[in-house]
Coordinates of C-alpha atoms in Angstrom, one line a residue:
M1042 CA 139.1 20.5 88.9
E1043 CA 139.5 21.7 92.6
P1044 CA 139.1 25.7 92.9
I1045 CA 142.0 27.6 93.7
R1046 CA 142.7 28.3 97.1
P1047 CA 143.6 31.8 97.9
R1048 CA 147.2 32.2 98.1
Y1049 CA 147.4 35.4 98.9
I1050 CA 146.3 38.5 100.2
I1051 CA 147.0 41.8 98.3
A1052 CA 148.2 45.3 100.5
L1053 CA 147.6 48.6 98.7
D1054 CA 149.7 51.3 100.4
Q1055 CA 149.1 54.4 99.6
G1056 CA 151.9 56.8 101.3
T1057 CA 152.8 60.2 101.0
T1058 CA 155.0 60.2 97.9
S1059 CA 154.2 57.1 96.2
S1060 CA 151.8 54.5 95.8
R1061 CA 152.6 50.8 96.3
A1062 CA 151.1 47.5 96.0
V1063 CA 152.6 44.5 97.7
L1064 CA 151.4 40.9 97.5
I1065 CA 151.6 38.9 100.9
D1066 CA 151.7 35.0 101.4
R1067 CA 150.0 32.9 104.0
G1068 CA 153.7 33.5 105.5
G1069 CA 153.6 36.8 105.8
T1070 CA 156.3 37.0 103.3
P1071 CA 156.3 40.2 100.5
C1072 CA 157.0 38.3 97.5
A1073 CA 156.4 41.3 95.0
I1074 CA 156.0 45.0 95.5
A1075 CA 154.6 47.5 92.8
H1076 CA 155.8 51.6 93.2
N1077 CA 154.8 54.4 91.7
E1078 CA 156.1 58.0 92.5
F1079 CA 153.8 60.7 92.4
P1080 CA 154.4 65.1 92.2
Q1081 CA 154.4 66.8 94.7
I1082 CA 152.7 70.3 94.6
F1083 CA 153.6 73.2 96.7
P1084 CA 151.6 76.6 95.7
Q1085 CA 153.1 78.0 98.3
P1086 CA 155.5 78.1 101.2
G1087 CA 154.3 75.8 103.6
W1088 CA 151.1 74.3 101.4
V1089 CA 151.7 70.9 100.3
E1090 CA 148.7 69.8 97.9
H1091 CA 148.6 66.0 95.9
N1092 CA 146.4 65.5 92.9
P1093 CA 143.5 63.4 94.1
V1094 CA 143.6 61.5 90.4
D1095 CA 146.9 61.4 91.0
I1096 CA 147.2 59.1 93.9
L1097 CA 144.5 57.3 92.4
T1098 CA 146.4 56.8 89.3
S1099 CA 149.4 55.8 90.3
Q1100 CA 147.7 53.1 93.2
L1101 CA 145.9 51.2 90.3
D1102 CA 148.8 51.1 88.1
A1103 CA 150.8 50.0 90.8
L1104 CA 148.0 47.0 91.7
T1105 CA 147.5 46.3 87.8
E1106 CA 151.2 46.3 87.4
L1107 CA 151.8 43.9 90.1
L1108 CA 148.9 41.3 88.6
D1109 CA 150.5 41.0 85.2
A1110 CA 154.1 41.1 86.5
H1111 CA 153.5 37.9 88.7
D1112 CA 150.8 36.4 86.8
V1113 CA 148.2 36.2 89.7
Q1114 CA 144.8 35.1 89.1
P1115 CA 141.6 36.6 91.4
T1116 CA 140.9 33.6 92.4
E1117 CA 144.5 33.5 94.4
V1118 CA 143.4 36.6 96.0
A1119 CA 141.6 36.1 99.3
A1120 CA 141.5 40.3 99.9
I1121 CA 142.6 43.4 99.1
G1122 CA 143.3 45.4 103.0
I1123 CA 144.3 49.4 102.4
T1124 CA 146.5 51.3 104.2
N1125 CA 147.1 55.0 103.9
Q1126 CA 148.6 59.0 104.6
R1127 CA 146.1 59.6 107.3
E1128 CA 144.8 63.1 107.7
T1129 CA 145.1 64.0 104.0
A1130 CA 141.6 65.8 103.1
I1131 CA 139.4 65.0 99.8
V1132 CA 136.7 66.4 98.5
W1133 CA 134.9 65.4 95.6
N1134 CA 131.3 65.8 93.5
R1135 CA 129.1 62.4 94.5
K1136 CA 127.6 62.3 91.5
T1137 CA 130.9 63.0 89.0
G1138 CA 133.1 61.3 91.2
E1139 CA 135.6 64.2 90.6
P1140 CA 137.3 66.3 93.1
V1141 CA 136.5 69.9 93.6
Y1142 CA 140.0 70.7 94.5
N1143 CA 143.7 69.3 94.8
A1144 CA 143.8 66.8 97.9
I1145 CA 145.9 69.2 100.7
V1146 CA 148.2 67.1 102.6
W1147 CA 148.9 66.2 106.0
Q1148 CA 151.9 68.5 106.2
C1149 CA 150.0 71.3 104.5
R1150 CA 150.1 74.7 107.1
R1151 CA 147.9 76.8 105.4
T1152 CA 145.1 77.0 108.1
T1153 CA 147.6 78.0 110.5
P1154 CA 145.6 81.2 111.5
L1155 CA 142.5 79.2 112.1
M1156 CA 143.7 76.4 114.4
E1157 CA 145.7 79.3 116.2
K1158 CA 143.0 81.1 117.0
L1159 CA 140.9 77.9 118.5
G1160 CA 144.1 76.8 120.0
A1161 CA 143.6 80.4 122.5
D1162 CA 140.1 79.9 123.6
P1163 CA 140.8 77.0 126.8
R1164 CA 136.9 75.7 126.4
I1165 CA 137.3 74.9 122.7
S1166 CA 140.9 73.3 123.1
A1167 CA 140.0 71.6 126.0
M1168 CA 136.6 70.3 124.2
I1169 CA 138.7 69.1 121.1
A1170 CA 141.5 67.8 123.3
E1171 CA 138.6 66.1 125.2
K1172 CA 136.6 63.9 122.4
T1173 CA 139.2 63.9 119.8
G1174 CA 142.4 63.3 121.8
L1175 CA 144.7 65.7 119.5
V1176 CA 145.7 69.1 119.6
C1177 CA 144.7 72.5 117.7
D1178 CA 147.0 72.3 115.2
P1179 CA 146.3 72.5 111.2
Y1180 CA 148.3 68.8 110.5
F1181 CA 143.8 67.4 111.0
S1182 CA 142.0 66.9 108.9
A1183 CA 139.3 69.5 109.9
S1184 CA 140.6 72.8 109.2
K1185 CA 141.2 71.7 105.9
I1186 CA 137.7 70.4 104.4
A1187 CA 136.8 74.0 105.7
W1188 CA 139.3 75.5 104.1
I1189 CA 138.4 73.7 101.2
L1190 CA 134.7 74.4 101.3
D1191 CA 135.2 78.3 102.1
N1192 CA 137.7 79.0 99.2
V1193 CA 136.2 76.7 96.5
E1194 CA 133.7 78.8 94.5
G1195 CA 130.4 76.8 94.6
A1196 CA 131.6 74.5 97.0
R1197 CA 130.1 75.0 100.2
A1198 CA 126.6 75.8 98.6
A1199 CA 127.8 72.0 96.8
A1200 CA 128.1 70.4 100.7
E1201 CA 124.9 72.3 101.4
R1202 CA 123.0 70.5 99.3
G1203 CA 123.9 67.5 99.8
E1204 CA 126.3 67.1 97.0
L1205 CA 129.8 66.8 97.9
A1206 CA 131.7 64.2 100.2
F1207 CA 135.1 64.0 102.1
G1208 CA 137.0 61.6 102.3
T1209 CA 140.7 61.5 104.1
V1210 CA 142.6 59.0 101.4
D1211 CA 141.6 55.5 102.4
A1212 CA 137.8 56.5 101.4
W1213 CA 138.4 58.5 98.5
L1214 CA 140.4 54.9 97.5
V1215 CA 137.2 52.5 98.5
W1216 CA 135.1 54.9 96.7
K1217 CA 136.9 54.7 93.7
L1218 CA 137.7 50.9 93.2
T1219 CA 134.3 49.9 94.0
Q1220 CA 132.8 52.6 91.6
G1221 CA 131.1 54.7 94.0
A1222 CA 129.5 52.3 96.0
V1223 CA 131.1 52.4 99.2
H1224 CA 131.8 55.2 101.0
A1225 CA 133.6 54.7 104.3
T1226 CA 136.7 55.0 106.4
D1227 CA 137.8 53.0 109.8
P1228 CA 138.6 54.1 113.5
T1229 CA 142.1 54.7 112.6
N1230 CA 141.6 57.3 109.8
A1231 CA 138.2 58.9 111.8
S1232 CA 140.0 59.9 114.6
R1233 CA 142.8 62.0 112.8
T1234 CA 139.9 64.5 111.1
M1235 CA 139.4 65.9 114.3
L1236 CA 135.7 65.0 113.6
Y1237 CA 135.5 62.1 115.5
N1238 CA 134.6 61.4 118.3
I1239 CA 137.1 59.0 119.9
H1240 CA 135.1 57.7 122.9
T1241 CA 131.6 57.8 121.4
G1242 CA 132.8 55.8 118.2
A1243 CA 131.0 58.5 115.8
W1244 CA 131.5 62.2 114.0
D1245 CA 130.8 64.4 116.6
D1246 CA 128.5 67.2 115.8
E1247 CA 130.1 70.2 118.3
L1248 CA 132.6 69.2 116.1
L1249 CA 131.0 69.6 112.8
E1250 CA 129.3 72.4 114.2
L1251 CA 132.6 74.4 115.1
F1252 CA 134.0 73.6 111.6
D1253 CA 131.3 74.6 110.0
I1254 CA 131.0 70.9 108.1
P1255 CA 127.7 69.6 107.1
R1256 CA 127.9 65.2 108.5
S1257 CA 126.1 64.5 104.4
M1258 CA 129.4 64.9 103.7
M1259 CA 131.4 62.4 106.2
P1260 CA 131.5 58.5 105.5
E1261 CA 130.5 55.9 107.0
V1262 CA 132.6 54.7 109.6
R1263 CA 133.7 50.9 109.4
P1264 CA 135.6 48.8 111.9
S1265 CA 139.3 48.3 110.5
A1266 CA 138.3 44.6 110.1
S1267 CA 135.9 44.3 108.1
F1268 CA 134.4 44.6 104.8
F1269 CA 134.2 48.0 102.7
G1270 CA 133.2 46.1 99.3
K1271 CA 134.5 44.6 96.0
T1272 CA 136.8 46.3 93.9
S1273 CA 134.9 47.0 90.5
S1274 CA 136.8 49.5 89.0
P1275 CA 137.5 49.4 85.0
G1276 CA 141.0 48.3 84.2
V1277 CA 141.4 45.9 87.5
I1278 CA 140.0 43.2 88.3
E1279 CA 137.0 42.9 89.5
G1280 CA 135.2 40.9 92.9
I1281 CA 138.3 41.0 95.0
P1282 CA 136.7 41.8 98.4
I1283 CA 138.3 45.0 100.2
M1284 CA 138.3 44.0 104.2
G1285 CA 140.5 45.6 105.8
V1286 CA 141.5 49.8 106.3
A1287 CA 143.4 51.3 108.4
G1288 CA 145.8 54.7 108.8
D1289 CA 149.4 54.2 107.8
Q1290 CA 150.7 54.1 111.4
Q1291 CA 147.9 52.3 113.1
A1292 CA 148.8 49.4 110.4
A1293 CA 152.4 49.7 111.4
L1294 CA 151.4 49.1 115.0
F1295 CA 149.5 46.3 114.1
G1296 CA 152.3 44.9 111.2
Q1297 CA 154.8 44.9 113.9
G1298 CA 152.8 42.6 116.2
C1299 CA 152.2 45.6 119.1
F1300 CA 148.7 44.0 119.9
N1301 CA 149.7 44.3 123.8
P1302 CA 149.1 47.2 125.6
G1303 CA 152.7 48.8 126.4
D1304 CA 154.0 47.5 123.0
A1305 CA 155.5 50.3 121.1
K1306 CA 156.8 50.8 117.7
C1307 CA 158.4 54.3 115.5
T1308 CA 158.1 53.7 111.7
Y1309 CA 161.0 56.0 110.1
G1310 CA 158.6 56.8 107.0
T1311 CA 158.6 60.4 105.5
G1312 CA 157.5 61.7 109.0
C1313 CA 158.1 59.5 111.8
F1314 CA 155.6 57.7 114.4
L1315 CA 155.9 56.7 117.4
L1316 CA 153.2 54.3 118.6
M1317 CA 152.2 52.2 122.3
N1318 CA 149.1 50.1 122.4
T1319 CA 147.3 51.5 125.5
G1320 CA 144.8 48.7 125.0
T1321 CA 141.3 50.4 125.6
H1322 CA 142.1 52.8 127.8
A1323 CA 142.2 55.9 126.1
Q1324 CA 145.1 57.9 128.2
L1325 CA 144.9 61.7 127.3
S1326 CA 148.7 63.0 127.0
R1327 CA 149.9 65.9 129.0
N1328 CA 153.3 66.3 127.3
S1329 CA 151.4 67.4 123.7
L1330 CA 150.6 63.7 122.5
I1331 CA 147.9 62.3 120.7
T1332 CA 145.3 59.9 121.7
T1333 CA 144.7 58.3 119.1
V1334 CA 142.2 54.8 117.5
A1335 CA 144.8 51.9 116.9
A1336 CA 143.3 49.3 114.7
C1337 CA 142.6 45.7 115.9
G1338 CA 140.9 42.6 114.4
P1339 CA 137.6 41.2 113.7
G1340 CA 135.6 40.8 117.0
T1341 CA 136.8 43.5 119.0
S1342 CA 134.6 44.4 121.5
G1343 CA 134.8 48.5 121.0
L1344 CA 137.7 50.3 120.1
R1345 CA 141.6 50.0 121.1
Y1346 CA 144.0 53.0 121.6
A1347 CA 147.0 54.4 121.4
L1348 CA 149.3 57.3 122.5
E1349 CA 151.1 58.6 119.3
G1350 CA 154.0 61.4 118.6
S1351 CA 154.6 62.8 115.2
V1352 CA 157.9 64.0 113.5
F1353 CA 157.0 66.0 109.8
M1354 CA 160.3 65.5 108.7
G1355 CA 162.0 62.2 108.8
G1356 CA 163.0 60.7 105.7
A1357 CA 161.6 63.7 103.7
L1358 CA 164.8 65.0 105.1
V1359 CA 166.5 62.4 103.1
Q1360 CA 164.9 63.4 100.4
W1361 CA 165.8 67.1 100.5
L1362 CA 169.2 66.1 100.4
R1363 CA 168.5 64.3 97.2
D1364 CA 166.0 66.4 95.5
E1365 CA 166.6 70.0 96.7
L1366 CA 170.5 70.6 98.1
E1367 CA 171.5 67.3 95.5
M1368 CA 174.1 66.5 98.1
I1369 CA 173.1 63.3 97.9
E1370 CA 172.5 60.1 95.5
G1371 CA 170.1 58.1 97.7
G1372 CA 170.2 57.0 101.1
E1373 CA 173.2 54.4 100.6
E1374 CA 175.0 57.3 99.8
A1375 CA 174.1 59.4 103.2
E1376 CA 174.7 55.9 105.3
R1377 CA 178.3 55.8 104.2
L1378 CA 179.2 59.8 104.1
A1379 CA 177.5 59.8 108.2
E1380 CA 179.8 56.7 108.9
E1381 CA 182.8 58.7 107.7
A1382 CA 182.4 62.2 109.0
G1383 CA 183.2 60.5 112.1
G1384 CA 181.3 63.0 113.7
T1385 CA 178.9 66.5 112.6
G1386 CA 181.1 69.3 113.5
G1387 CA 179.4 70.7 116.1
V1388 CA 176.6 71.0 113.3
Y1389 CA 172.9 70.6 114.3
V1390 CA 169.7 70.7 111.6
V1391 CA 166.5 71.1 113.0
P1392 CA 164.4 70.2 110.2
A1393 CA 161.0 72.2 110.7
F1394 CA 160.6 72.9 107.5
T1395 CA 156.6 72.7 107.9
G1396 CA 157.0 74.0 111.3
L1397 CA 157.5 71.5 114.5
G1398 CA 155.4 68.5 115.8
A1399 CA 155.3 66.4 119.0
P1400 CA 156.3 67.1 121.4
Y1401 CA 156.4 70.9 121.0
W1402 CA 153.8 71.8 118.3
D1403 CA 155.1 74.9 117.2
A1404 CA 153.1 75.2 113.3
D1405 CA 155.7 79.0 112.8
A1406 CA 158.6 77.5 113.3
R1407 CA 160.9 77.0 110.3
G1408 CA 164.3 74.9 109.7
A1409 CA 167.7 75.8 110.4
I1410 CA 170.9 74.6 110.4
F1411 CA 173.3 75.7 113.5
G1412 CA 177.4 75.2 114.0
L1413 CA 178.3 76.4 111.1
T1414 CA 182.5 76.9 110.3
R1415 CA 184.8 77.1 107.4
G1416 CA 185.9 73.1 108.1
T1417 CA 181.7 72.1 107.5
T1418 CA 181.5 69.9 105.3
R1419 CA 178.8 67.9 102.9
A1420 CA 179.5 64.6 105.2
H1421 CA 179.1 66.6 108.3
I1422 CA 175.7 68.2 106.8
V1423 CA 174.2 65.1 105.8
R1424 CA 175.5 63.0 109.6
A1425 CA 173.6 66.2 110.8
C1426 CA 170.2 65.3 109.2
L1427 CA 170.4 61.7 110.2
E1428 CA 171.1 62.9 113.7
A1429 CA 168.1 64.6 113.8
L1430 CA 165.7 62.1 112.9
A1431 CA 167.0 60.6 116.0
Y1432 CA 167.0 63.5 118.2
Q1433 CA 163.0 63.6 117.5
V1434 CA 162.4 60.8 118.2
L1435 CA 164.1 61.0 121.6
D1436 CA 162.1 63.9 122.4
L1437 CA 158.8 61.8 121.6
V1438 CA 160.3 58.5 123.3
R1439 CA 160.5 60.8 126.5
A1440 CA 157.1 62.5 126.1
M1441 CA 155.8 59.3 126.0
E1442 CA 157.6 57.7 128.8
S1443 CA 156.4 60.1 131.2
D1444 CA 152.6 60.0 130.3
A1445 CA 152.4 55.8 130.2
G1446 CA 154.1 56.2 133.6
M1447 CA 156.7 53.9 132.4
R1448 CA 159.9 52.7 130.8
L1449 CA 160.1 51.8 127.4
D1450 CA 162.8 49.0 127.5
A1451 CA 162.7 47.8 123.6
L1452 CA 161.3 49.5 120.2
S1453 CA 160.3 47.7 117.6
V1454 CA 161.0 50.0 114.1
D1455 CA 160.4 49.9 110.9
G1456 CA 160.2 52.1 107.5
G1457 CA 162.7 53.3 104.8
A1458 CA 165.1 55.0 106.6
S1459 CA 165.1 51.9 109.1
A1460 CA 167.8 50.4 106.6
N1461 CA 170.1 52.6 107.4
A1462 CA 172.2 50.9 110.3
F1463 CA 174.1 54.2 111.0
L1464 CA 170.8 56.1 112.2
M1465 CA 169.5 53.0 114.2
Q1466 CA 173.0 52.6 115.8
F1467 CA 172.7 55.7 116.7
Q1468 CA 168.8 56.1 117.9
A1469 CA 169.6 53.2 120.4
D1470 CA 173.3 55.2 121.3
I1471 CA 171.4 58.6 121.9
M1472 CA 168.1 57.1 123.4
E1473 CA 169.8 54.1 125.8
R1474 CA 167.1 51.9 124.4
T1475 CA 167.2 48.9 122.0
L1476 CA 165.7 49.0 118.8
D1477 CA 164.7 45.8 117.2
R1478 CA 163.6 45.7 113.9
P1479 CA 162.0 43.1 111.9
T1480 CA 163.3 40.7 108.9
C1481 CA 160.4 42.5 106.8
R1482 CA 160.2 46.2 107.3
E1483 CA 157.3 46.5 104.9
T1484 CA 155.3 46.3 108.0
T1485 CA 152.4 48.9 107.2
A1486 CA 151.4 46.9 104.6
L1487 CA 152.1 43.7 106.1
G1488 CA 149.3 45.8 109.1
A1489 CA 146.8 46.1 106.4
A1490 CA 147.2 42.6 104.9
F1491 CA 146.7 41.4 108.6
L1492 CA 143.3 43.1 108.7
A1493 CA 142.7 41.9 106.0
G1494 CA 143.3 38.7 106.2
L1495 CA 141.9 38.3 109.7
A1496 CA 138.5 39.5 108.0
C1497 CA 138.3 36.7 105.9
G1498 CA 139.7 33.8 107.7
F1499 CA 142.9 33.9 105.5
W1500 CA 144.8 33.7 109.2
S1501 CA 143.5 32.2 111.6
D1502 CA 144.1 35.0 115.3
E1503 CA 146.5 37.5 116.4
S1504 CA 148.9 34.5 118.0
E1505 CA 149.2 33.0 114.2
L1506 CA 150.6 36.4 112.9
R1507 CA 152.9 36.7 116.3
A1508 CA 154.3 33.8 115.5
L1509 CA 155.6 34.9 111.3
R1510 CA 157.4 38.0 113.2
T1511 CA 161.3 37.2 112.9
S1512 CA 164.0 39.4 113.8
D1513 CA 166.7 40.9 111.1
G1514 CA 168.8 43.0 113.8
V1515 CA 169.0 44.5 117.2
F1516 CA 170.7 47.4 118.0
R1517 CA 171.6 47.7 121.3
P1518 CA 173.5 51.1 123.4
S1519 CA 177.4 51.3 123.0
R1520 CA 177.9 55.0 124.7
D1521 CA 178.3 56.4 128.1
H1522 CA 175.6 59.2 129.7
Q1523 CA 178.6 61.8 129.3
W1524 CA 178.1 61.3 125.2
R1525 CA 175.0 61.5 125.4
R1526 CA 174.3 64.5 127.8
E1527 CA 176.9 66.8 125.5
R1528 CA 175.2 65.9 122.1
I1529 CA 171.3 65.7 124.0
D1530 CA 172.6 69.3 125.4
G1531 CA 173.3 70.9 121.8
W1532 CA 170.3 69.2 120.2
N1533 CA 167.7 71.2 122.8
E1534 CA 169.9 74.5 122.3
A1535 CA 169.3 74.3 118.5
V1536 CA 165.1 73.7 119.0
A1537 CA 164.7 76.5 121.1
R1538 CA 166.5 78.7 118.9
V1539 CA 163.8 78.2 116.2
R1540 CA 160.9 77.7 118.6
T1541 CA 158.1 80.1 118.1
N1542 CA 156.0 79.2 120.8

């Protein structure tokens, strides 16, 4: 009997609110998806945590569910690719594999005082920007690691003895999937820690010293499309090679086929993330964007880079409407209400629940609703929330075009909220740009699968991957300058009223 030829790549897509496992065939089509949500932990205002065991369990359960429900045999799976929420910091004991504290999530603002202190020193902030491409903000991993070492009893002493390991979520999953055989991350995730020099491609001693983090805690950095060990975790099919790792937004950039300089995409997930491929040039921003490492295929010489702008509250704003305010039952109702409202009645929502991200980087700003009158309805507020997503992305586009010195004529879009036709059309109108939404909106998972598939020979090259992309919808601007100007002026005024810097 001939051996079974691998038919699939599995992407493990570990996000901020859920973990998913996606079965992807040679045509780049997601054949099946298993999905598990896990609890969000809010110990204090502005603090956000996850239990690392919840992250792991939800991801392993999704993988097991996917394989069992669709009777996938191990020989049918060529490789696993991992993509993950970035910046979230986990510290665990190397011997026991147990976390010493909850994961501190990228949204968490507890280290604002430390980062404000560092940012107030022009020499330090300039050094951080030059080496990492990042701004002094608690968003990134370094200050989270330092907080754990300084606030968890015995953690610093254990770290000094070499007993503790740090990882972003990808490294935590790789460690657990390989039963501790591999402690590694990739450059896209490393570049989000504020401890990795994006020019030398290595952990930086000056940055480690600045945050007082022992080098022994840091994972090995391997190329995004390379070997990260084989699965050997209890309850999981053994022997499947892990061949690709990338942070979620860089994975989405790769999954959208943005392989060339100037290609850009925006993901509407828990947050909104706009990335532009800048090729071999690490373009430092003059407009408070981030310079980050982009994922690239196997055999690429040197690193590839991207400009990035991050909005903290994207799809999470719709979750807030659903869960905390109980105004809607889900995204479909939000779209319907927004269309029915016909406008916002002058209402603006600035969703600075955990501060403002790019291009403002105001950690102390807090959310607000402006323009309320006795005639304001639930539909007005829902529509204003959806419009707020588009305004925030507009701010990013303007900053990115200024940095890149070029106009974005078209933008590839993906993520859960990209299914909202009202939001996509409003985004095209307010930006005066064309949006292209792919048929496969699982671009984050697809990017992880593409990296793993290229590394193991499942796909031949990037041109083959580019040919797999098809378009589901194109949204073209249809409003005049006066319409845009009035709305943008109102948004700018609302943002100015919540800013503290």
